[in-house]
């Protein structure tokens, strides 16, 4: 049994991780300031004596004795991270500093939830971990992209300078139950629009691509990374290499929901990456990991979740 701190534990990915690590027999401390997370995501865990919930902002230092830290605290959808860009960059950078300081002090292992956004609008396709990226430092997405890039730098410097036991994963677009219905991410947006019979809002001409990973596959990759030998730091891409255009995704959601929704084209946001697909050779080699849930299956589960959510909320 390990004592594990999960920052951002009340969010979409964090709440699944809390559940999974508890199931595996660990003690879990979930830390969150509820900016985009919700108590609803973890309320069913509150009766578990091995689960603790802490309201705290990672921009402020936090001290606790634990074995491992998963650092997930950071708004992740463009709408939410652009709402208060200064706060977003503070959360990434000061959050990383505070959690690395904690890891250093108590000799804990720490994993950073980094992102495919560090590759920006990539000129190398598929993206390999050795690619340095093509990121606009002063655009709409910079608070998130550059914040996450700086966090990676801090992780490596704490590793080199203070021998902190770090792990970095670069997560590609992930979807599944418990996504925030209004956070504007494409999978949740399209599903909610289709279920409500509203227009499906495809940005640009819908030819931009993303590679969508189901949340359970991510958890498996994340936990395997945490368990690798000391000295293996990553970064490692964790994503599903099956690539789809956004228009293909829209049509798939319409088909799987049986919706009568029509596609409506909306302006493409600035700096929207044109393509994204992980090279997962490193994860396959080092973690013996690859995704097992493909888009159709994952979408069916996610649609099922949102159908229930919408019914509850309409009562
Ligand atoms: P999310 O918004 O659902 O979760 C983020 C959580 O962090 C929320 O619970 C939020 O309340 C909390 N948080 C935000 N600022 C905080 C602060 N200052 N102090 C404490 N808690 C704070 O997003 P998610 O999709 O679950 O993402 C989790 C992590 O994974 C993020 O770090 C994100 O950058 C990373 N990631 C996610 C994806 C994806 O596709 N979902 C892709 C790449 C990387
Ligand atoms: N997108 C879209 N319609 C929406 C929301 C998003 O066409 O209602 C597009 C968005 O412009 C981007 C892609 O879908 O090209 C993925 O967007 P998301 O915000 O989910 O993730 P990210 O851009 O951060 O990869």
Tab-separated table of C-alpha atoms and ligand atoms in Angstrom:
chain	number	residue	atom	x	y	z
A	1	UNK	CA	0.000	0.000	0.000
A	2	UNK	CA	1.346	3.408	-1.027
A	3	UNK	CA	0.283	6.853	0.201
A	4	UNK	CA	-0.465	8.805	-2.946
A	5	UNK	CA	-1.232	12.499	-3.463
A	6	UNK	CA	-3.222	13.384	-6.596
A	7	UNK	CA	-3.368	17.098	-7.375
A	8	UNK	CA	-6.355	17.951	-9.559
A	9	UNK	CA	-7.938	14.768	-8.209
A	10	UNK	CA	-11.526	16.042	-8.501
A	11	UNK	CA	-11.197	16.651	-12.243
A	12	UNK	CA	-12.003	14.380	-15.159
A	13	UNK	CA	-8.790	12.305	-15.261
A	14	UNK	CA	-7.915	12.821	-11.583
A	15	UNK	CA	-11.190	11.372	-10.315
A	16	UNK	CA	-10.758	8.217	-12.404
A	17	UNK	CA	-7.201	7.933	-11.071
A	18	UNK	CA	-8.374	8.303	-7.436
A	19	UNK	CA	-10.852	5.479	-7.994
A	20	UNK	CA	-8.351	3.189	-9.685
A	21	UNK	CA	-5.524	3.696	-7.154
A	22	UNK	CA	-7.922	3.096	-4.239
A	23	UNK	CA	-9.142	-0.100	-5.922
A	24	UNK	CA	-5.520	-1.229	-6.169
A	25	UNK	CA	-5.227	-0.943	-2.373
A	26	UNK	CA	-3.521	2.420	-1.941
A	27	UNK	CA	-4.248	5.352	0.337
A	28	UNK	CA	-5.230	8.362	-1.767
A	29	UNK	CA	-5.192	12.056	-0.903
A	30	UNK	CA	-7.101	14.082	-3.467
A	31	UNK	CA	-6.142	17.767	-3.564
A	32	UNK	CA	-8.179	20.237	-5.621
A	33	UNK	CA	-9.376	23.843	-5.617
A	34	UNK	CA	-12.500	22.887	-7.682
A	35	UNK	CA	-11.754	25.369	-10.458
A	36	UNK	CA	-12.819	22.884	-13.136
A	37	UNK	CA	-13.176	19.809	-10.963
A	38	UNK	CA	-16.265	18.852	-9.037
A	39	UNK	CA	-16.922	17.111	-5.725
A	40	UNK	CA	-19.573	15.136	-7.599
A	41	UNK	CA	-16.756	13.239	-9.367
A	42	UNK	CA	-15.376	11.838	-6.120
A	43	UNK	CA	-18.282	12.018	-3.656
A	44	UNK	CA	-18.799	8.237	-3.898
A	45	UNK	CA	-15.265	7.734	-2.527
A	46	UNK	CA	-15.777	9.773	0.652
A	47	UNK	CA	-16.895	6.787	2.715
A	48	UNK	CA	-13.661	4.958	1.953
A	49	UNK	CA	-11.362	5.278	5.019
A	50	UNK	CA	-8.325	5.259	2.715
A	51	UNK	CA	-9.529	8.338	0.824
A	52	UNK	CA	-8.985	11.956	1.907
A	53	UNK	CA	-10.163	15.127	0.227
A	54	UNK	CA	-8.284	18.406	0.615
A	55	UNK	CA	-9.398	21.790	-0.720
A	56	UNK	CA	-6.175	23.519	-1.644
A	57	UNK	CA	-4.639	25.571	-4.444
A	58	UNK	CA	-1.328	24.183	-5.762
A	59	UNK	CA	-0.032	27.740	-6.213
A	60	UNK	CA	0.452	27.680	-2.419
A	61	UNK	CA	2.898	25.197	-0.844
A	62	UNK	CA	1.395	22.105	0.741
A	63	UNK	CA	3.128	19.676	3.091
A	64	UNK	CA	2.241	16.043	3.710
A	65	UNK	CA	4.075	12.730	4.089
A	66	UNK	CA	3.412	10.571	1.046
A	67	UNK	CA	5.232	8.126	-1.278
A	68	UNK	CA	4.049	9.331	-4.664
A	69	UNK	CA	2.585	12.461	-6.272
A	70	UNK	CA	0.571	12.589	-9.492
A	71	UNK	CA	0.571	16.268	-10.488
A	72	UNK	CA	-2.585	16.851	-12.538
A	73	UNK	CA	-3.802	20.208	-11.212
A	74	UNK	CA	-4.347	22.513	-14.189
A	75	UNK	CA	-7.384	23.453	-16.259
A	76	UNK	CA	-7.091	21.508	-19.508
A	77	UNK	CA	-9.733	22.712	-21.941
A	78	UNK	CA	-9.113	25.857	-24.033
A	79	UNK	CA	-12.225	27.622	-22.629
A	80	UNK	CA	-11.134	27.055	-19.050
A	81	UNK	CA	-7.408	27.656	-19.408
A	82	UNK	CA	-8.017	30.848	-21.410
A	83	UNK	CA	-10.536	32.179	-18.846
A	84	UNK	CA	-7.724	33.432	-16.608
A	85	UNK	CA	-4.447	32.874	-18.484
A	86	UNK	CA	-2.235	34.289	-15.714
A	87	UNK	CA	-3.777	31.889	-13.215
A	88	UNK	CA	-3.268	29.007	-15.680
A	89	UNK	CA	0.435	29.671	-16.061
A	90	UNK	CA	0.766	30.174	-12.280
A	91	UNK	CA	-0.940	26.831	-11.680
A	92	UNK	CA	1.402	25.038	-14.086
A	93	UNK	CA	4.608	26.700	-12.965
A	94	UNK	CA	4.050	27.414	-9.254
A	95	UNK	CA	2.133	24.163	-8.877
A	96	UNK	CA	5.106	22.279	-10.334
A	97	UNK	CA	7.546	24.207	-8.095
A	98	UNK	CA	5.505	23.520	-4.958
A	99	UNK	CA	4.998	19.839	-5.708
A	100	UNK	CA	8.643	19.341	-6.729
A	101	UNK	CA	9.700	21.093	-3.515
A	102	UNK	CA	7.510	18.684	-1.574
A	103	UNK	CA	8.873	15.666	-3.482
A	104	UNK	CA	12.436	16.822	-2.797
A	105	UNK	CA	11.818	17.321	0.919
A	106	UNK	CA	10.123	13.970	1.562
A	107	UNK	CA	11.860	11.908	-1.171
A	108	UNK	CA	8.624	11.112	-2.974
A	109	UNK	CA	8.365	10.030	-6.599
A	110	UNK	CA	6.491	12.588	-8.714
A	111	UNK	CA	4.721	12.218	-12.065
A	112	UNK	CA	3.825	15.223	-14.204
A	113	UNK	CA	0.738	15.162	-16.420
A	114	UNK	CA	2.253	17.008	-19.361
A	115	UNK	CA	0.573	17.311	-22.719
A	116	UNK	CA	0.847	16.900	-26.471
A	117	UNK	CA	0.382	20.697	-26.506
A	118	UNK	CA	4.130	20.996	-25.824
A	119	UNK	CA	4.509	20.083	-29.540
A	120	UNK	CA	2.322	23.078	-30.526
A	121	UNK	CA	1.334	22.984	-34.212
A	122	UNK	CA	3.763	20.173	-35.009
A	123	UNK	CA	6.028	20.090	-38.073
A	124	UNK	CA	6.960	16.459	-37.306
A	125	UNK	CA	4.237	13.865	-37.754
A	126	UNK	CA	3.585	11.641	-35.860
A	127	UNK	CA	5.089	13.371	-32.825
A	128	UNK	CA	8.105	11.717	-31.223
A	129	UNK	CA	9.347	12.681	-27.762
A	130	UNK	CA	12.608	14.026	-29.209
A	131	UNK	CA	10.729	16.662	-31.242
A	132	UNK	CA	11.025	20.090	-29.559
A	133	UNK	CA	7.771	21.457	-30.895
A	134	UNK	CA	6.447	24.500	-32.720
A	135	UNK	CA	4.784	26.680	-30.090
A	136	UNK	CA	3.656	30.310	-30.273
A	137	UNK	CA	4.913	31.920	-27.017
A	138	UNK	CA	2.439	34.846	-27.133
A	139	UNK	CA	-0.822	33.391	-28.482
A	140	UNK	CA	-4.173	32.350	-27.037
A	141	UNK	CA	-2.935	28.885	-26.105
A	142	UNK	CA	0.472	29.984	-24.768
A	143	UNK	CA	-0.516	30.171	-21.085
A	144	UNK	CA	-1.214	26.449	-21.216
A	145	UNK	CA	1.421	25.271	-23.712
A	146	UNK	CA	4.289	27.330	-22.320
A	147	UNK	CA	3.197	26.705	-18.719
A	148	UNK	CA	3.389	22.967	-19.344
A	149	UNK	CA	6.722	23.331	-21.155
A	150	UNK	CA	8.168	25.305	-18.235
A	151	UNK	CA	6.862	22.657	-15.827
A	152	UNK	CA	8.765	19.995	-17.799
A	153	UNK	CA	11.914	22.141	-17.533
A	154	UNK	CA	11.435	22.439	-13.765
A	155	UNK	CA	10.950	18.692	-13.438
A	156	UNK	CA	14.199	18.004	-15.274
A	157	UNK	CA	16.123	20.660	-13.321
A	158	UNK	CA	14.926	19.262	-9.963
A	159	UNK	CA	15.993	15.852	-11.214
A	160	UNK	CA	19.452	17.012	-12.306
A	161	UNK	CA	20.112	19.418	-9.440
A	162	UNK	CA	18.405	17.653	-6.519
A	163	UNK	CA	18.047	14.070	-7.749
A	164	UNK	CA	14.237	14.205	-7.449
A	165	UNK	CA	12.671	10.994	-8.781
A	166	UNK	CA	10.613	12.375	-11.685
A	167	UNK	CA	8.376	10.871	-14.371
A	168	UNK	CA	6.831	12.835	-17.228
A	169	UNK	CA	4.059	11.710	-19.536
A	170	UNK	CA	2.763	13.725	-22.481
A	171	UNK	CA	-0.946	13.029	-22.668
A	172	UNK	CA	-2.748	13.246	-26.029
A	173	UNK	CA	-6.470	14.173	-26.296
A	174	UNK	CA	-8.299	12.030	-23.761
A	175	UNK	CA	-12.046	11.557	-23.398
A	176	UNK	CA	-14.501	9.509	-21.376
A	177	UNK	CA	-17.156	9.655	-18.666
A	178	UNK	CA	-16.888	12.542	-16.168
A	179	UNK	CA	-15.675	15.059	-18.738
A	180	UNK	CA	-17.089	18.462	-17.885
A	181	UNK	CA	-20.152	18.854	-20.170
A	182	UNK	CA	-19.505	22.583	-20.750
A	183	UNK	CA	-15.759	22.739	-21.053
A	184	UNK	CA	-15.823	23.046	-24.821
A	185	UNK	CA	-13.645	20.049	-25.600
A	186	UNK	CA	-14.570	18.489	-28.860
A	187	UNK	CA	-15.744	15.027	-27.743
A	188	UNK	CA	-17.983	16.280	-24.914
A	189	UNK	CA	-19.264	19.175	-27.057
A	190	UNK	CA	-20.238	16.954	-29.985
A	191	UNK	CA	-21.892	14.316	-27.785
A	192	UNK	CA	-23.917	16.841	-25.772
A	193	UNK	CA	-24.927	18.686	-28.970
A	194	UNK	CA	-25.966	15.416	-30.648
A	195	UNK	CA	-27.973	14.253	-27.626
A	196	UNK	CA	-29.783	17.595	-27.418
A	197	UNK	CA	-30.419	17.645	-31.182
A	198	UNK	CA	-28.436	20.879	-31.523
A	199	UNK	CA	-26.073	21.744	-34.396
A	200	UNK	CA	-22.669	20.066	-34.203
A	201	UNK	CA	-20.121	22.896	-34.219
A	202	UNK	CA	-17.187	21.896	-36.428
A	203	UNK	CA	-14.344	24.428	-36.307
A	204	UNK	CA	-12.792	25.467	-39.641
A	205	UNK	CA	-13.430	22.930	-42.390
A	206	UNK	CA	-12.999	20.057	-39.916
A	207	UNK	CA	-9.896	18.717	-41.678
A	208	UNK	CA	-7.662	19.229	-38.623
A	209	UNK	CA	-6.840	15.924	-36.924
A	210	UNK	CA	-6.641	14.614	-33.373
A	211	UNK	CA	-5.929	11.155	-31.965
A	212	UNK	CA	-8.415	10.343	-29.223
A	213	UNK	CA	-7.555	8.175	-26.262
A	214	UNK	CA	-10.083	6.611	-23.884
A	215	UNK	CA	-9.455	7.504	-20.236
A	216	UNK	CA	-8.936	3.872	-19.057
A	217	UNK	CA	-6.036	3.445	-21.499
A	218	UNK	CA	-4.447	6.632	-20.170
A	219	UNK	CA	-4.730	5.444	-16.546
A	220	UNK	CA	-2.979	2.196	-17.408
A	221	UNK	CA	-0.126	4.058	-19.137
A	222	UNK	CA	0.142	6.590	-16.329
A	223	UNK	CA	0.343	3.981	-13.576
A	224	UNK	CA	2.843	1.857	-15.529
A	225	UNK	CA	5.013	4.957	-15.972
A	226	UNK	CA	4.880	5.658	-12.220
A	227	UNK	CA	6.120	2.116	-11.617
A	228	UNK	CA	9.166	2.258	-13.919
A	229	UNK	CA	12.693	2.037	-12.485
A	230	UNK	CA	14.227	5.129	-10.923
A	231	UNK	CA	16.289	6.857	-13.570
A	232	UNK	CA	13.719	6.464	-16.321
A	233	UNK	CA	12.212	9.930	-16.453
A	234	UNK	CA	10.512	10.082	-19.835
A	235	UNK	CA	8.978	12.167	-21.288
A	236	UNK	CA	6.786	9.441	-22.738
A	237	UNK	CA	3.847	9.998	-25.100
A	238	UNK	CA	0.624	8.393	-23.866
A	239	UNK	CA	-2.042	8.504	-26.539
A	240	UNK	CA	-3.922	6.529	-29.118
A	241	UNK	CA	-2.213	6.749	-32.525
A	242	UNK	CA	-5.462	6.284	-34.477
A	243	UNK	CA	-5.950	9.676	-36.068
A	244	UNK	CA	-9.292	11.191	-37.141
A	245	UNK	CA	-10.329	14.472	-38.703
A	246	UNK	CA	-12.743	16.522	-36.603
A	247	UNK	CA	-15.352	16.111	-39.351
A	248	UNK	CA	-14.977	12.323	-39.126
A	249	UNK	CA	-15.498	12.567	-35.372
A	250	UNK	CA	-18.650	14.671	-35.864
A	251	UNK	CA	-20.114	12.106	-38.273
A	252	UNK	CA	-19.226	9.229	-35.963
A	253	UNK	CA	-20.990	10.912	-33.023
A	254	UNK	CA	-24.081	11.580	-35.162
A	255	UNK	CA	-24.119	7.933	-36.268
A	256	UNK	CA	-23.601	6.443	-32.782
A	257	UNK	CA	-26.219	8.660	-31.121
A	258	UNK	CA	-28.694	8.318	-34.008
A	259	UNK	CA	-29.074	12.084	-33.751
A	260	UNK	CA	-30.803	14.350	-36.287
A	261	UNK	CA	-28.273	17.106	-35.582
A	262	UNK	CA	-26.728	18.902	-38.552
A	263	UNK	CA	-23.146	20.052	-38.906
A	264	UNK	CA	-22.537	23.778	-38.527
A	265	UNK	CA	-19.146	25.241	-39.439
A	266	UNK	CA	-17.712	27.807	-37.013
A	267	UNK	CA	-14.461	29.838	-37.230
A	268	UNK	CA	-11.257	28.002	-36.415
A	269	UNK	CA	-9.707	29.329	-33.170
A	270	UNK	CA	-6.234	30.892	-33.513
A	271	UNK	CA	-3.219	28.591	-33.262
A	272	UNK	CA	-5.458	25.511	-33.479
A	273	UNK	CA	-3.007	22.664	-34.292
A	274	UNK	CA	-3.615	21.184	-37.753
A	275	UNK	CA	-2.600	17.651	-36.886
A	276	UNK	CA	-1.777	15.529	-33.876
A	277	UNK	CA	-0.820	11.884	-33.541
A	278	UNK	CA	1.524	10.295	-31.018
A	279	UNK	CA	4.421	8.035	-31.877
A	280	UNK	CA	4.079	5.527	-29.021
A	281	UNK	CA	7.176	3.385	-29.696
A	282	UNK	CA	8.761	4.522	-26.422
A	283	UNK	CA	5.662	3.631	-24.347
A	284	UNK	CA	5.443	0.257	-26.098
A	285	UNK	CA	9.118	-0.480	-25.424
A	286	UNK	CA	9.494	0.868	-21.875
A	287	UNK	CA	6.010	0.359	-20.421
A	288	UNK	CA	4.804	-2.558	-22.574
A	289	UNK	CA	1.781	-0.321	-23.055
A	290	UNK	CA	-0.521	0.428	-25.932
A	291	UNK	CA	-4.146	1.532	-26.042
A	292	UNK	CA	-6.743	-1.211	-26.163
A	293	UNK	CA	-10.001	0.762	-26.477
A	294	UNK	CA	-10.749	2.151	-29.904
A	295	UNK	CA	-12.861	5.191	-30.702
A	296	UNK	CA	-16.217	3.469	-31.368
A	297	UNK	CA	-16.185	1.545	-28.077
A	298	UNK	CA	-14.980	4.535	-26.068
A	299	UNK	CA	-17.564	6.835	-27.625
A	300	UNK	CA	-20.401	4.409	-26.843
A	301	UNK	CA	-19.396	4.407	-23.139
A	302	UNK	CA	-19.077	8.186	-23.101
A	303	UNK	CA	-22.409	8.729	-24.870
A	304	UNK	CA	-24.035	6.426	-22.311
A	305	UNK	CA	-22.575	8.563	-19.486
A	306	UNK	CA	-23.768	11.858	-20.973
A	307	UNK	CA	-27.239	10.447	-21.690
A	308	UNK	CA	-27.626	9.654	-17.978
A	309	UNK	CA	-26.159	13.020	-16.940
A	310	UNK	CA	-28.519	14.979	-19.180
A	311	UNK	CA	-31.514	13.008	-17.832
A	312	UNK	CA	-30.510	13.734	-14.223
A	313	UNK	CA	-29.998	17.435	-14.951
A	314	UNK	CA	-33.327	17.801	-16.753
A	315	UNK	CA	-35.265	16.482	-13.720
B	1	LIG	P1	-9.820	18.895	-15.532
B	1	LIG	O1	-9.993	20.344	-15.767
B	1	LIG	O2	-11.032	18.036	-15.467
B	1	LIG	O3	-8.959	18.625	-14.222
B	1	LIG	C1	-8.035	19.527	-13.694
B	1	LIG	C2	-8.234	19.564	-12.191
B	1	LIG	O4	-7.264	20.455	-11.615
B	1	LIG	C3	-9.611	20.096	-11.794
B	1	LIG	O5	-10.178	19.277	-10.812
B	1	LIG	C4	-9.310	21.494	-11.263
B	1	LIG	O6	-10.261	21.943	-10.307
B	1	LIG	C5	-7.934	21.283	-10.668
B	1	LIG	N1	-7.175	22.533	-10.543
B	1	LIG	C6	-7.030	23.519	-11.472
B	1	LIG	N2	-6.260	24.501	-10.982
B	1	LIG	C7	-5.911	24.130	-9.722
B	1	LIG	C8	-5.132	24.752	-8.699
B	1	LIG	N3	-4.563	25.942	-8.869
B	1	LIG	N4	-4.986	24.082	-7.511
B	1	LIG	C9	-5.576	22.878	-7.320
B	1	LIG	N5	-6.336	22.252	-8.249
B	1	LIG	C10	-6.494	22.883	-9.433
B	1	LIG	O7	-8.848	18.382	-16.692
B	1	LIG	P2	-8.334	16.913	-17.047
B	1	LIG	O8	-8.689	16.663	-18.454
B	1	LIG	O9	-8.734	15.936	-15.999
B	1	LIG	O10	-6.768	17.134	-16.997
B	1	LIG	C11	-5.960	16.706	-15.904
B	1	LIG	C12	-4.500	16.946	-16.247
B	1	LIG	O11	-4.125	16.214	-17.418
B	1	LIG	C13	-4.172	18.416	-16.528
B	1	LIG	O12	-2.931	18.733	-15.955
B	1	LIG	C14	-4.075	18.472	-18.032
B	1	LIG	O13	-3.212	19.481	-18.455
B	1	LIG	C15	-3.543	17.076	-18.365
B	1	LIG	N6	-3.909	16.701	-19.735
B	1	LIG	C16	-5.196	16.377	-20.060
B	1	LIG	C17	-5.512	16.052	-21.378
B	1	LIG	C18	-6.912	15.678	-21.796
B	1	LIG	O14	-7.142	15.435	-22.980
B	1	LIG	N7	-7.866	15.572	-20.916
B	1	LIG	C19	-4.513	16.062	-22.369
B	1	LIG	C20	-3.230	16.427	-21.996
B	1	LIG	C21	-2.922	16.717	-20.678
B	2	LIG	N1	-13.461	21.726	-32.008
B	2	LIG	C1	-14.561	21.781	-32.856
B	2	LIG	N2	-15.781	22.035	-32.322
B	2	LIG	C2	-15.979	22.186	-30.978
B	2	LIG	C3	-14.861	22.104	-30.101
B	2	LIG	C4	-13.625	21.875	-30.662
B	2	LIG	O1	-14.426	21.618	-34.077
B	2	LIG	O2	-17.139	22.397	-30.576
B	2	LIG	C5	-12.136	21.452	-32.597
B	2	LIG	C6	-11.025	22.384	-32.122
B	2	LIG	O3	-11.005	23.556	-32.896
B	2	LIG	C7	-9.812	21.505	-32.352
B	2	LIG	C8	-10.317	20.100	-32.051
B	2	LIG	O4	-11.744	20.167	-32.176
B	2	LIG	O5	-9.421	21.568	-33.706
B	2	LIG	C9	-9.956	19.593	-30.656
B	2	LIG	O6	-10.353	20.574	-29.712
B	2	LIG	P1	-10.220	20.370	-28.138
B	2	LIG	O7	-10.489	21.700	-27.520
B	2	LIG	O8	-11.045	19.222	-27.718
B	2	LIG	O9	-8.702	19.932	-27.922
B	2	LIG	P2	-7.293	20.587	-28.362
B	2	LIG	O10	-7.523	21.620	-29.431
B	2	LIG	O11	-6.755	21.166	-27.110
B	2	LIG	O12	-6.537	19.433	-28.885
